[in-house]
Coordinates of C-alpha atoms and ligand atoms in Angstrom, one line a residue:
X1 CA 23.5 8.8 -21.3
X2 CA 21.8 9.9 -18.2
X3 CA 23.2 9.9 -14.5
X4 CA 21.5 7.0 -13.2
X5 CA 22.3 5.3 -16.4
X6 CA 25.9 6.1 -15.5
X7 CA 25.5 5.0 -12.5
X8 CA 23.6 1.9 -13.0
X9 CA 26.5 0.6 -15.7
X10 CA 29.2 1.7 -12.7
X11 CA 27.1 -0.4 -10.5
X12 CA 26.9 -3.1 -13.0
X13 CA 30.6 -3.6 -13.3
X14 CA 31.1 -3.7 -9.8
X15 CA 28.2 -6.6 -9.8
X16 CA 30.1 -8.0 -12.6
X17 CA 33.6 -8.1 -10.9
X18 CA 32.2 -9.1 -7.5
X19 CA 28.5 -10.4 -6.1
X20 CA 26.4 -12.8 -8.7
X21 CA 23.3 -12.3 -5.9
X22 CA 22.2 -8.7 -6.0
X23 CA 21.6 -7.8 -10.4
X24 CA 18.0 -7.1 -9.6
X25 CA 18.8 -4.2 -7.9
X26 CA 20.8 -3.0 -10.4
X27 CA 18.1 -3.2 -12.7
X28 CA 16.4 0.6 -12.2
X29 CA 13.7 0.4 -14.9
X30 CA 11.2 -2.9 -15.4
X31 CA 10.2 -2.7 -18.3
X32 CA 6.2 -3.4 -19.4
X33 CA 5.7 -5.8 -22.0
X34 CA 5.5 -3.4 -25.3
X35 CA 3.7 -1.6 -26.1
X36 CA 2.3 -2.0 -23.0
X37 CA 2.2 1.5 -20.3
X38 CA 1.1 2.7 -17.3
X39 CA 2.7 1.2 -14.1
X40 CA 0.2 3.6 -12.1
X41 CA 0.6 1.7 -8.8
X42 CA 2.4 -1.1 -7.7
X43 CA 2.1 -3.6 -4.9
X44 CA 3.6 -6.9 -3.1
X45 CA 2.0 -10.1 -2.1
X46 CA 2.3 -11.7 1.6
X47 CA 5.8 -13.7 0.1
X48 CA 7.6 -10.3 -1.4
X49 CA 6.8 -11.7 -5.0
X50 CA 6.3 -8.7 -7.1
X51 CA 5.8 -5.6 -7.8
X52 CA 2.7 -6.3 -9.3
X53 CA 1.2 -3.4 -11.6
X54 CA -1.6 -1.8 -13.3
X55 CA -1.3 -1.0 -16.6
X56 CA -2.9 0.7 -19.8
X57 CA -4.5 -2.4 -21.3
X58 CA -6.7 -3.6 -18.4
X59 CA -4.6 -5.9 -17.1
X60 CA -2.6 -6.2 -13.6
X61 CA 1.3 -7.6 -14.4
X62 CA 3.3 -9.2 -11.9
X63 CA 7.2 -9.3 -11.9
X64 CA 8.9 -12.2 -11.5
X65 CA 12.3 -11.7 -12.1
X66 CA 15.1 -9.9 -14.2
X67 CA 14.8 -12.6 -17.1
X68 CA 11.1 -13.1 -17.5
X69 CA 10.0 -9.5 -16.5
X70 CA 6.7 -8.8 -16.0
X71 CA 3.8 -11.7 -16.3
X72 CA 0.2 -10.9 -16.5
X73 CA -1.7 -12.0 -13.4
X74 CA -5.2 -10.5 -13.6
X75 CA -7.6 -8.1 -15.4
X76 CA -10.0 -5.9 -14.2
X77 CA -13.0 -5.7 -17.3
X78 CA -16.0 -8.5 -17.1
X79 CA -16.4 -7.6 -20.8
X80 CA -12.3 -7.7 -21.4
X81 CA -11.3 -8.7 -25.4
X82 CA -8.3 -9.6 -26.0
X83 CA -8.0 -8.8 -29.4
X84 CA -8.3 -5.2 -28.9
X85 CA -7.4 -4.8 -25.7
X86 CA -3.7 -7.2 -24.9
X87 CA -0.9 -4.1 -25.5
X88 CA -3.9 -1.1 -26.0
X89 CA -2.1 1.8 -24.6
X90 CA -4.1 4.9 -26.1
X91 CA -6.9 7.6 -24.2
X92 CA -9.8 6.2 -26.2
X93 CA -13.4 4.7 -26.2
X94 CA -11.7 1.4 -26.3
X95 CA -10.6 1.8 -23.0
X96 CA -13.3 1.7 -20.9
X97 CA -14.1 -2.4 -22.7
X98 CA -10.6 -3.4 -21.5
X99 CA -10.7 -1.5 -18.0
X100 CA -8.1 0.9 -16.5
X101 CA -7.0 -0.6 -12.8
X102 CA -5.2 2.4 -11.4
X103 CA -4.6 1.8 -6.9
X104 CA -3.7 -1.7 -6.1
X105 CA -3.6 -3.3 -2.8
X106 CA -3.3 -6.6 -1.0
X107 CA -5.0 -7.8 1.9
X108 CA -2.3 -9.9 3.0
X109 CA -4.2 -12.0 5.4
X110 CA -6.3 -13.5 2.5
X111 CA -4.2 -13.0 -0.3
X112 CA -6.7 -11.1 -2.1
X113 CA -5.9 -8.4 -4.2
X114 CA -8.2 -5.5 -4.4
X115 CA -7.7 -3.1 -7.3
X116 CA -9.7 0.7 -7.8
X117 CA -10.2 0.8 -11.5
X118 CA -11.6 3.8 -13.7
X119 CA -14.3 2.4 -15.4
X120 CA -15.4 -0.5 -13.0
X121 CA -14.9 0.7 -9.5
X122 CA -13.8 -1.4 -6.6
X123 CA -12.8 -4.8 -7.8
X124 CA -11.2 -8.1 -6.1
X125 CA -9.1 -10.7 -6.9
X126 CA -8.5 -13.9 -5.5
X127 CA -5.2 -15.2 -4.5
X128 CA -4.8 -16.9 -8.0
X129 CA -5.4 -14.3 -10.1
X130 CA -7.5 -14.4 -13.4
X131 CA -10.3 -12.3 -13.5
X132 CA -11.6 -9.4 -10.8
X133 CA -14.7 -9.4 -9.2
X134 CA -16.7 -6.2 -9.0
X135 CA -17.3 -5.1 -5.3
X136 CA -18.4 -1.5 -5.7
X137 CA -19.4 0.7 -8.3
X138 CA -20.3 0.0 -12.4
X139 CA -20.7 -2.7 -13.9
X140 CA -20.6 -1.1 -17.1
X141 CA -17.6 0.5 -18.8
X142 CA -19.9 4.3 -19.5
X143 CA -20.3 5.3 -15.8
X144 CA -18.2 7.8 -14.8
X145 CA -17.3 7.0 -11.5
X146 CA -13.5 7.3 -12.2
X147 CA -12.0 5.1 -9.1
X148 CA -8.3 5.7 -8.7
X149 CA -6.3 5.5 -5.6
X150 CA -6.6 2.6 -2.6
X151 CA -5.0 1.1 0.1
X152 CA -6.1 -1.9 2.7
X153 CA -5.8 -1.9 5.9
X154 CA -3.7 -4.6 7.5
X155 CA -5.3 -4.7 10.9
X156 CA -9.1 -4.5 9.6
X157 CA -8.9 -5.9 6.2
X158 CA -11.4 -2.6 5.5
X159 CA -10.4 -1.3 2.0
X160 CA -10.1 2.8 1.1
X161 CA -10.7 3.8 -2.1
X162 CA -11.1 7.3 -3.7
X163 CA -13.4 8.1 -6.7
X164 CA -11.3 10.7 -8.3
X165 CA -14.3 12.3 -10.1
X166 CA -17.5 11.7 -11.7
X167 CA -17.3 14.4 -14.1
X168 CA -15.2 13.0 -16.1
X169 CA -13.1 9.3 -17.3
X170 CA -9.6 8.2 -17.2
X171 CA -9.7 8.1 -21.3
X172 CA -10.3 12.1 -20.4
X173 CA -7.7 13.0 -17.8
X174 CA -5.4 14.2 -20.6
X175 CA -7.8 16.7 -21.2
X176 CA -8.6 16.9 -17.9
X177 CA -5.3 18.5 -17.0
X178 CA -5.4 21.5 -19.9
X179 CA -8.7 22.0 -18.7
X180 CA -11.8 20.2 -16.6
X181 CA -9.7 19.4 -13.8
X182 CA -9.1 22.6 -11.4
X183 CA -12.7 23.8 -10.1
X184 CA -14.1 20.0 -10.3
X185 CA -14.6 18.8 -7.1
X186 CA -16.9 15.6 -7.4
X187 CA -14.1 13.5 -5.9
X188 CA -14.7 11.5 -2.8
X189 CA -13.1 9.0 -0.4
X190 CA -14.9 5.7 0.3
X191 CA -14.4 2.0 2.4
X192 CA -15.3 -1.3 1.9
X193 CA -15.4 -3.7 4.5
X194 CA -15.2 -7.2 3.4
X195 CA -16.6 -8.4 6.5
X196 CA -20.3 -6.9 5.4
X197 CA -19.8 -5.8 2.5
X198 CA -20.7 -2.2 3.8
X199 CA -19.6 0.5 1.5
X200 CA -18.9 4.2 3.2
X201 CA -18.7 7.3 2.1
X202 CA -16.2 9.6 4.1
X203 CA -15.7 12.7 2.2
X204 CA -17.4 14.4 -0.4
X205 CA -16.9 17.3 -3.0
X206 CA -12.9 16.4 -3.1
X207 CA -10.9 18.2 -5.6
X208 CA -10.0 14.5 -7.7
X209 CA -9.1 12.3 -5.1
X210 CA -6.1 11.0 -6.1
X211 CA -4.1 8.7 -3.5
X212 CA -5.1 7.2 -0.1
X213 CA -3.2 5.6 2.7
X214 CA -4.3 4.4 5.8
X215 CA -1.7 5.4 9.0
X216 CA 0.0 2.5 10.8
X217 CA -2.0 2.7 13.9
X218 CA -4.9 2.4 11.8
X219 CA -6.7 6.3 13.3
X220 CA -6.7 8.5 10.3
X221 CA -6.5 7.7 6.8
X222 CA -5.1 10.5 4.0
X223 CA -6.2 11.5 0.9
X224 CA -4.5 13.5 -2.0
X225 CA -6.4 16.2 -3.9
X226 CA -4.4 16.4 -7.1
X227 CA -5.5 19.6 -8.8
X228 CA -5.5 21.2 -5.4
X229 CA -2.2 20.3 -4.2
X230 CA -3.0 19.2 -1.2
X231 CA -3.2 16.3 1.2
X232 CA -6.6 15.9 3.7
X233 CA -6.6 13.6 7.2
X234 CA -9.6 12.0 8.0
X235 CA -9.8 10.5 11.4
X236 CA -11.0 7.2 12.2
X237 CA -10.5 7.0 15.9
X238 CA -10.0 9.2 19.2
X239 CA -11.6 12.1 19.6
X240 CA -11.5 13.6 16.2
X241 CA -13.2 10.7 15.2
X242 CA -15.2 11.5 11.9
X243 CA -14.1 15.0 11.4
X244 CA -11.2 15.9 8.6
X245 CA -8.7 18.6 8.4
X246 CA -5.6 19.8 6.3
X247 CA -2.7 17.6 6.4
X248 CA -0.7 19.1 4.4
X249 CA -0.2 21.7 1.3
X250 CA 2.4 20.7 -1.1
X251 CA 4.4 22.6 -4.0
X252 CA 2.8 20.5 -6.7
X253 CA 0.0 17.9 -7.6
X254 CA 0.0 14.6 -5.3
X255 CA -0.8 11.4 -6.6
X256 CA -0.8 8.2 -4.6
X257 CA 0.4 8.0 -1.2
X258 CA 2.4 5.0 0.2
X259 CA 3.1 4.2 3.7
X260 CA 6.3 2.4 4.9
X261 CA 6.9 -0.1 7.5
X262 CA 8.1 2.9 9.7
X263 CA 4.9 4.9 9.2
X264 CA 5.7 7.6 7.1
X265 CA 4.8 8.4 4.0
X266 CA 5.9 8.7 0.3
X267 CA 3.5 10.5 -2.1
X268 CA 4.4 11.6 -5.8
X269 CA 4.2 14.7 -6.0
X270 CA 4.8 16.5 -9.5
X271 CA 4.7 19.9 -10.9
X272 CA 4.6 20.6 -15.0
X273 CA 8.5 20.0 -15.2
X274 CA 9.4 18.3 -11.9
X275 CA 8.8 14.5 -10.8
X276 CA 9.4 13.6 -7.1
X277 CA 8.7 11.1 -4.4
X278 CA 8.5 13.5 -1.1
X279 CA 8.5 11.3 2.6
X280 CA 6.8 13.1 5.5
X281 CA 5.9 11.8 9.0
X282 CA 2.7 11.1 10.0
X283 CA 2.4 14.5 10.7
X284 CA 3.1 16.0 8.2
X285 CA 6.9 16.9 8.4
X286 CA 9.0 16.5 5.0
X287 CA 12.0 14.2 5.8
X288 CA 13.2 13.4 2.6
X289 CA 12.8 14.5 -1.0
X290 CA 13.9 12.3 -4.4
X291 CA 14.1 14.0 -7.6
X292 CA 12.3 11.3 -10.2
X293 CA 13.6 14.2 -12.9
X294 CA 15.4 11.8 -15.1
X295 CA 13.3 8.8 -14.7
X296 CA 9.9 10.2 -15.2
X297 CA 10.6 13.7 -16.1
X298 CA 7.6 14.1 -19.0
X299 CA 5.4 11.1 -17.6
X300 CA 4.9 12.4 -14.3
X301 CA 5.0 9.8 -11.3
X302 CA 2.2 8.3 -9.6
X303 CA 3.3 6.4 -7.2
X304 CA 6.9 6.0 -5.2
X305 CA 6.6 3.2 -2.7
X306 CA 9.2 1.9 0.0
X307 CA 9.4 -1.7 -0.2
X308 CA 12.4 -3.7 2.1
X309 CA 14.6 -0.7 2.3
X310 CA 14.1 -0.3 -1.5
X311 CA 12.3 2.5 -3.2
X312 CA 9.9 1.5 -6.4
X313 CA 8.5 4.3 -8.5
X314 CA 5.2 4.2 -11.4
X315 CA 3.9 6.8 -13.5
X316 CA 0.6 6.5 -15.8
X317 CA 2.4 7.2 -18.8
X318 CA 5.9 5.6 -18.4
X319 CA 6.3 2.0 -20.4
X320 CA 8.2 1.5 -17.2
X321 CA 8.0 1.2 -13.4
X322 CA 11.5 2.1 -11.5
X323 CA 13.6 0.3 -8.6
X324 CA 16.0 2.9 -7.1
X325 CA 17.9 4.1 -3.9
X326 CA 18.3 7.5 -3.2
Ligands
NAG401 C1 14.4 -8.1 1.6 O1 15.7 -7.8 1.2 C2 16.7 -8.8 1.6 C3 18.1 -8.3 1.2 O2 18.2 -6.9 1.1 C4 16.4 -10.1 1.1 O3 17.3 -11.1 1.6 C5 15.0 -10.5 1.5 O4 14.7 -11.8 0.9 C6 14.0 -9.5 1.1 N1 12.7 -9.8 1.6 C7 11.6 -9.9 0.8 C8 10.3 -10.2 1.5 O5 11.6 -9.6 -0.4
NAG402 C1 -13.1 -9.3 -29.9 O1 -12.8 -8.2 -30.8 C2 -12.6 -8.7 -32.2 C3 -12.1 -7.5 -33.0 O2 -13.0 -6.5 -32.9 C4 -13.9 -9.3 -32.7 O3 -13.7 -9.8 -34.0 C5 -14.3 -10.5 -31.7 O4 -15.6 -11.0 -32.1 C6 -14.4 -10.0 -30.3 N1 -14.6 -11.1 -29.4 C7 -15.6 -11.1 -28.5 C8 -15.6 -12.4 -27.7 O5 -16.4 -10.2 -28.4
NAG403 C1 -22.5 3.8 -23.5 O1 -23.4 4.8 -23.8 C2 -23.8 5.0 -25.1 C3 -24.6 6.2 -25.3 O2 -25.4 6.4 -24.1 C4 -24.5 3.7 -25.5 O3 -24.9 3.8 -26.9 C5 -23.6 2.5 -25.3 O4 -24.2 1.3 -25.6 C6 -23.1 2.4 -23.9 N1 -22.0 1.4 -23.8 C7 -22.0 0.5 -22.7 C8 -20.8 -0.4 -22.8 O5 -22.8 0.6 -21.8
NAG404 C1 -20.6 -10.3 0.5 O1 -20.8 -10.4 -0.9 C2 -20.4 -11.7 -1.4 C3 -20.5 -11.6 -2.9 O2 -21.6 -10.9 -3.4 C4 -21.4 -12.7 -0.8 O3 -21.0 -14.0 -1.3 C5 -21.2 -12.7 0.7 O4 -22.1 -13.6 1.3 C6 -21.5 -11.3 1.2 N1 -21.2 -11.2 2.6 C7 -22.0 -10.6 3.5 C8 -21.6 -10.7 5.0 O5 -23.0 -10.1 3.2
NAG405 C1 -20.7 17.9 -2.8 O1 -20.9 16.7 -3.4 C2 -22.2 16.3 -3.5 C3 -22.2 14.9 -4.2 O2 -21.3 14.0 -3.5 C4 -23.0 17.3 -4.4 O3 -24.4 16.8 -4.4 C5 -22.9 18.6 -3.8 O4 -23.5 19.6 -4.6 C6 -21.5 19.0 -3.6 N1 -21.4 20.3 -2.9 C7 -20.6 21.3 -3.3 C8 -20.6 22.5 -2.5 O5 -20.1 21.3 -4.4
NAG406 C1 -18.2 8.2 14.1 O1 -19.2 7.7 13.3 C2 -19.6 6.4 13.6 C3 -20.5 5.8 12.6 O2 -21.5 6.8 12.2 C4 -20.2 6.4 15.0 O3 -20.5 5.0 15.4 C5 -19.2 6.9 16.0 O4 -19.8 7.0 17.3 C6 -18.7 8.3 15.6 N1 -17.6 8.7 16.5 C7 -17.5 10.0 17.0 C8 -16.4 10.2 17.9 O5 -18.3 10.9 16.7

């Protein structure tokens, strides 16, 4: 039995013996319906319903609670089959037909969800759910413009997304790691703005753009090279407007980046044997780091997000996404 398993039945007597109002706390992995993976991102409507997820099979679960888990609110794929697709969890051909959402995001004014998937690029979905609408990018599964990370800007509504390569597809980022990956450096970092429907391209020839996060304040927005362990700043306002430098160089890969309501920052951040959520100011300074060893120690995490004093973790590979404090 590991640790937090320890710690979680210690914490689950306690529940038992004392509060009946607190169990989904207790609760530190939500589980995908089998044999469903791939919690790559996660992200909460305007009412705190969720985490909602991405997931290997195309679709975009929401969780509604420790008895009926996760539900399926959306898919990404025009072309999505159900019969193949519902619980398809391999790297294959037959996942660019059922899509691969990877960054999610709300815009919580509208209620729209907007999701960066790896075969069909920028897609939205209305407050409802059901199926996405393609904003930006292919409309057919075989491009290989390999969207991944996002993140919406509260104030503006304007979405940033990152194409993590266009060298290669998600169905190839297995190989992609042993190999392709280090030296590619087709990635870029993009904006839509749903108020013209303007697409932009901020930064080229990035090294797979992996996360993004717009700052609180709304002047520079970051982006995570993954196979060059770093994390760039590109400014949006003030005098630096337009121009990008180094935000910070990190001891292992970065994958999405997540801001909290204080204006720092979690990004995953993983090495070959070590998982871990890392928080930094918005310049840059490490505050706090979480060892995601034992949750996600071979899948790798991809995303650790700070949601109402609660920490939420997702990983690509993991059948799981986590709900911890530190
Ligand atoms: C935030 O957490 C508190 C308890 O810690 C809870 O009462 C409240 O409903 C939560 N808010 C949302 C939006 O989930
Ligand atoms: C979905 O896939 C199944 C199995 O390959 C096939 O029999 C069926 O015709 C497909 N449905 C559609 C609508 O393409
Ligand atoms: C993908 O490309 C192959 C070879 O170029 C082609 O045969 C196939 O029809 C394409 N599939 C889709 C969904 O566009
Ligand atoms: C943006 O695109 C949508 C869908 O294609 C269209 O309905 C809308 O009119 C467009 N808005 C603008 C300002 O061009
Ligand atoms: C930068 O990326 C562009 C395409 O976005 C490409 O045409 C160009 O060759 C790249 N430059 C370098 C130095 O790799
Ligand atoms: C940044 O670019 C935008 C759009 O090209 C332009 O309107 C703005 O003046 C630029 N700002 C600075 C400080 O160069």
């Amino acid at each position: 039995m590991s640790k937090s398993m320890v710690v979680t039945v210690i914490l689950l007597a306690i529940f038992l013996l004392c509060s009946p109002s607190s169990v989904a706390i207790l609760l530190n992995k939500l589980q995908l319906p089998p044999p469903v993976i791939g919690p790559e991102a996660l992200a909460f409507d305007r009412n705190g319903g969720g985490p909602y997820v991405t997931s290997s099979d195309g679709r975009i679960f929401k969780y509604v609670g420790p008895s009926e888990g996760f539900k399926e609110y959306a898919y990404t794929s025009p072309n999505r089959n159900r019969t193949i697709c519902d619980g398809f969890s391999d790297f294959s051909n037959i996942q660019a037909i059922c899509g691969r959402p990877l960054g999610l995001g709300f815009n919580h004014q509208t209620g729209d969800l907007y999701a960066a998937d790896g075969y069909y690029g920028l897609v939205k979905v209305g407050p409802n759910g059901g199926k996405a609408t393609q904003l930006v990018g292919p409309a057919q599964s075989n491009s290989t413009v390999f969207a991944n990370g996002l993140d919406v800007d509260s104030n503006t509504g304007i979405v940033y997304f990152t194409i993590a390569s266009t060298k290669f597809q998600p169905k190839d980022f297995p190989t992609a790691l042993l190999t392709g990956g280090i030296g590619d450096n087709s990635g870029s970092l993009l904006s839509y703005d749903p108020s013209n429907n303007q697409t932009t391209v901020f930064l080229r020839n990035l090294t797979f753009a992996s996360g993004v996060a717009v700052s609180g304040d709304g002047s520079f927005v970051l982006v995570s090279e993954y196979f060059a362990n770093r994390i760039r700043r590109v400014w949006l306002k003030g005098p630096k407007a337009n121009s990008s430098d180094l935000f910070m160089l990190l001891a292992g890969r970065p994958d999405n980046i997540k801001r909290n309501s204080r204006g720092q920052f979690w990004i995953a951040v993983n090495t070959v044997t070590l998982s871990s959520g890392v928080r930094v100011t918005e310049n840059g300074i490490v505050l706090q780091i979480v060892s995601l060893v034992e949750e996600y120690g071979l899948e790798a995490a991809s995303e650790v997000q700070e949601y109402n004093g609660t920490l939420y973790g997702g990983s690509l590979l993991a059948s799981y996404a986590i709900i911890f404090t530190p």
